[in-house]
PDB file of C-alpha atoms in Angstrom:
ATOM      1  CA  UNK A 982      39.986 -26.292  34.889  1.00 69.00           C
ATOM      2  CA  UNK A 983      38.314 -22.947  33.724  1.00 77.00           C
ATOM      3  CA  UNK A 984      36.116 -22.644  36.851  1.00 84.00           C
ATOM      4  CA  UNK A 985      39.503 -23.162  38.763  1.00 86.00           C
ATOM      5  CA  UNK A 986      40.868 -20.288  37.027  1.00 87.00           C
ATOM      6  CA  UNK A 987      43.146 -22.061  34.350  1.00 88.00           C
ATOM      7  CA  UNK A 988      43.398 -20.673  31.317  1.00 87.00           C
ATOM      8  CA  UNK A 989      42.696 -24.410  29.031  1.00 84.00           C
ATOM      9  CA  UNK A 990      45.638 -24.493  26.277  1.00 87.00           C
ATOM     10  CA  UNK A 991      44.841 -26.796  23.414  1.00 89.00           C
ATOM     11  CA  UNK A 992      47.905 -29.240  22.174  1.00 92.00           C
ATOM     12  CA  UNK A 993      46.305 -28.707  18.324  1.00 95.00           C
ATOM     13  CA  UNK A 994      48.617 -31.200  16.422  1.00 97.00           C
ATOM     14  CA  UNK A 995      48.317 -35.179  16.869  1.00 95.00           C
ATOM     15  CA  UNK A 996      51.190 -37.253  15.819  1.00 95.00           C
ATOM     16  CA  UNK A 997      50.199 -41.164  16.916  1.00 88.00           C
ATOM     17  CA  UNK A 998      46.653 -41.911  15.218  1.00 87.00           C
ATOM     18  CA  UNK A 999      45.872 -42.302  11.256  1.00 89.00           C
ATOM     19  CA  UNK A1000      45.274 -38.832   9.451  1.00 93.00           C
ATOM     20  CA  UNK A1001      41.403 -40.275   9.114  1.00 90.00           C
ATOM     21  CA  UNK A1002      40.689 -41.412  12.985  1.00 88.00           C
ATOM     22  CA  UNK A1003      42.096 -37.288  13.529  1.00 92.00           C
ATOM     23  CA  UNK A1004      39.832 -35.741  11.193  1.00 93.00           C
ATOM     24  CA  UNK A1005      36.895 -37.837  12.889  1.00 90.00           C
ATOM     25  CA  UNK A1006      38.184 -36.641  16.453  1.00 90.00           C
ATOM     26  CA  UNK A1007      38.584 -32.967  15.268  1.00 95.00           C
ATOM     27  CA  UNK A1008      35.046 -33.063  13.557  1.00 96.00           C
ATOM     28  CA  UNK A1009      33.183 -34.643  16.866  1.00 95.00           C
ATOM     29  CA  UNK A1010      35.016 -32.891  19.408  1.00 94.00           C
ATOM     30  CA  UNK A1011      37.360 -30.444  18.904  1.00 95.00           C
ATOM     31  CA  UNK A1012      35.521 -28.293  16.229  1.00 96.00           C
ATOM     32  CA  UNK A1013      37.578 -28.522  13.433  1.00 96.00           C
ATOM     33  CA  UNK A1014      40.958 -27.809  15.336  1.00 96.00           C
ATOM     34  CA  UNK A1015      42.475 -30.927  16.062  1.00 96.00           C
ATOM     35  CA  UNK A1016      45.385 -31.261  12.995  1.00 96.00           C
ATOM     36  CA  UNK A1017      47.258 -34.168  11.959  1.00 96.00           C
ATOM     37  CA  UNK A1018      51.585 -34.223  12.324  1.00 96.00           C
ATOM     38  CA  UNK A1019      52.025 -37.538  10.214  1.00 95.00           C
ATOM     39  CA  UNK A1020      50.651 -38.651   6.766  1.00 95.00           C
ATOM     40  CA  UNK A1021      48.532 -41.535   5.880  1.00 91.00           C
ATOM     41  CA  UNK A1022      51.781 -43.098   4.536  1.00 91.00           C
ATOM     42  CA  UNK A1023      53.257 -43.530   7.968  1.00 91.00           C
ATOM     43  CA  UNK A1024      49.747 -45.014   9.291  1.00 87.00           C
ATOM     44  CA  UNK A1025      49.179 -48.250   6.968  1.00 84.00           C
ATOM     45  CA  UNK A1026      46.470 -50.791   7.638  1.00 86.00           C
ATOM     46  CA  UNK A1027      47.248 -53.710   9.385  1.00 87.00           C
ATOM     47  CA  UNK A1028      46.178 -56.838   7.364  1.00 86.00           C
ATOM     48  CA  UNK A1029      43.871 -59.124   9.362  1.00 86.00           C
ATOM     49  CA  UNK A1030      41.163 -56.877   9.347  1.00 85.00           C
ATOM     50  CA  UNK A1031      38.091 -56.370   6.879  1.00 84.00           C
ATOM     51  CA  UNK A1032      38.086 -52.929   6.797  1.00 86.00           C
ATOM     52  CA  UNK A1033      34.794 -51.780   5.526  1.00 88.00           C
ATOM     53  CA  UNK A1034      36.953 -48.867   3.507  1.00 87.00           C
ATOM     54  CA  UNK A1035      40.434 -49.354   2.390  1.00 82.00           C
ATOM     55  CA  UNK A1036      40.996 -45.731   2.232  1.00 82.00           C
ATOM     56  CA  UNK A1037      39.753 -44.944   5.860  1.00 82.00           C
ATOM     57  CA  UNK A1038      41.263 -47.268   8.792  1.00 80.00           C
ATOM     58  CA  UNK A1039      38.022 -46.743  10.740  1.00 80.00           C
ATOM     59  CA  UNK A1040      35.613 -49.357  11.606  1.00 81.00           C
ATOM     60  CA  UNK A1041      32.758 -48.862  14.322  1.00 81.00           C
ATOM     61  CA  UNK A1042      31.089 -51.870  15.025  1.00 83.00           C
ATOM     62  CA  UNK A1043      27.698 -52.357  17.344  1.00 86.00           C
ATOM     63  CA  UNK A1044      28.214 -55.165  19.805  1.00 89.00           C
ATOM     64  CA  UNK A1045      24.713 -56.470  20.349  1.00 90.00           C
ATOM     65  CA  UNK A1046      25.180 -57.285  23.953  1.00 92.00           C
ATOM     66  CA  UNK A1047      24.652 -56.410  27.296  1.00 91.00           C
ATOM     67  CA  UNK A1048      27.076 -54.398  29.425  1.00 91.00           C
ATOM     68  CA  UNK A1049      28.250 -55.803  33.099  1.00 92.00           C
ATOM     69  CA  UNK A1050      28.559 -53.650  35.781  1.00 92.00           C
ATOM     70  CA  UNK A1051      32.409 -54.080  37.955  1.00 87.00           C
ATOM     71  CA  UNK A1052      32.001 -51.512  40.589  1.00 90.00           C
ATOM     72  CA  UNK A1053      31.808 -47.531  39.194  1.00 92.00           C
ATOM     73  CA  UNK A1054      33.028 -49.061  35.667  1.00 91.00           C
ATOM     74  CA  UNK A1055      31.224 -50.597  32.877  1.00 90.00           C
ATOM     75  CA  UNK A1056      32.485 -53.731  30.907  1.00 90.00           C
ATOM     76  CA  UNK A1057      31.543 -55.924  27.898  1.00 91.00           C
ATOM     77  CA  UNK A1058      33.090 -59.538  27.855  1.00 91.00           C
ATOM     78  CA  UNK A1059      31.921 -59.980  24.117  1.00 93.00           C
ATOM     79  CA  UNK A1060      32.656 -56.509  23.165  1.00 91.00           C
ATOM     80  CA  UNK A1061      36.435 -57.575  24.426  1.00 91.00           C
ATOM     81  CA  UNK A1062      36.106 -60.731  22.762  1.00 93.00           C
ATOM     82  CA  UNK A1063      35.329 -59.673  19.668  1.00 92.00           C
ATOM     83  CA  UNK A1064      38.191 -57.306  19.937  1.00 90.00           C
ATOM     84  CA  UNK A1065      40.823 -59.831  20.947  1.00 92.00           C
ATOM     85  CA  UNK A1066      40.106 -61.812  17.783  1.00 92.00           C
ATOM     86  CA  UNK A1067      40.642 -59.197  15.553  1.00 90.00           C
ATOM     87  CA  UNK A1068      43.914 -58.098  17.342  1.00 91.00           C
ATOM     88  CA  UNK A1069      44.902 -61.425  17.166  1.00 93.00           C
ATOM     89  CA  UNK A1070      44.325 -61.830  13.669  1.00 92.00           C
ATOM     90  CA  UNK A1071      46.610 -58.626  13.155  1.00 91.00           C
ATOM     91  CA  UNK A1072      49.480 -60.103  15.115  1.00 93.00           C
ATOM     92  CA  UNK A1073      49.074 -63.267  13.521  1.00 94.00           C
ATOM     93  CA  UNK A1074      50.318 -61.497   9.910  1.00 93.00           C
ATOM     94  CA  UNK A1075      53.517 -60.596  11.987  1.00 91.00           C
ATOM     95  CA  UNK A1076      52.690 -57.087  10.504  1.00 87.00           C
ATOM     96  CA  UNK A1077      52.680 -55.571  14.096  1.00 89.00           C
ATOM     97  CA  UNK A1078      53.526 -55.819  17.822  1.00 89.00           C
ATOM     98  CA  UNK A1079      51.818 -55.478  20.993  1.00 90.00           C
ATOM     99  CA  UNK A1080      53.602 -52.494  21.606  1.00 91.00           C
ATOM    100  CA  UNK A1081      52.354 -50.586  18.295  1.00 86.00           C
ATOM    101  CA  UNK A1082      48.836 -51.360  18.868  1.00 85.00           C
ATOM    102  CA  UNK A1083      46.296 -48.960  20.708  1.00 81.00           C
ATOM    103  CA  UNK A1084      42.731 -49.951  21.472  1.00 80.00           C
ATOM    104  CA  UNK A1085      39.794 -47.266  22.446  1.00 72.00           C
ATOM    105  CA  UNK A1086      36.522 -48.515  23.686  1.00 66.00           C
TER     106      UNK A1086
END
């Protein structure tokens, strides 16, 4: 964008994701600038998961397997697996909808 001559403008103020996965985002790639519209309140944790910290809806978790190649793209069937159990734990408490979850891999 800059090398095309476009002046970047940076939309500073996130209003979908937990306080705590913004602060993460802001810290690891947007030095510090990246601020938070909603509270913690409005972002509750879903029951279904172990979250390793009740006050932080963040959980990273290494997949010990292999990634497949599907043309230019990378993919991990156990990595997905994984994930669908958990999501389907989380629907399972009636809690949430497909429409008001997000996943980022």
């Amino acid at each position: 964008v800059q090398a095309g001559g476009l002046k970047p403008f940076m939309l500073n103020t996130q209003y979908r994701s937990h306080p705590k996965l913004a602060e993460f985002s802001s810290k690891a790639f947007y030095d510090g600038l990246l601020k938070s519209g909603i509270e913690a309140t409005q972002r509750l944790l879903p029951a279904g998961v172990p979250w390793p910290n009740s006050e932080c809806p963040i959980a990273f978790v290494n997949v010990d397997a292999q990634e497949e190649l599907e043309g230019d793209s990378k993919a991990n069937s156990v990595e997905a697996q994984l994930l669908a159990n958990v999501v389907g734990k989380v629907f399972q408490r009636g809690e949430l909808n497909v429409s008001q979850v997000g996943v980022v891999t």
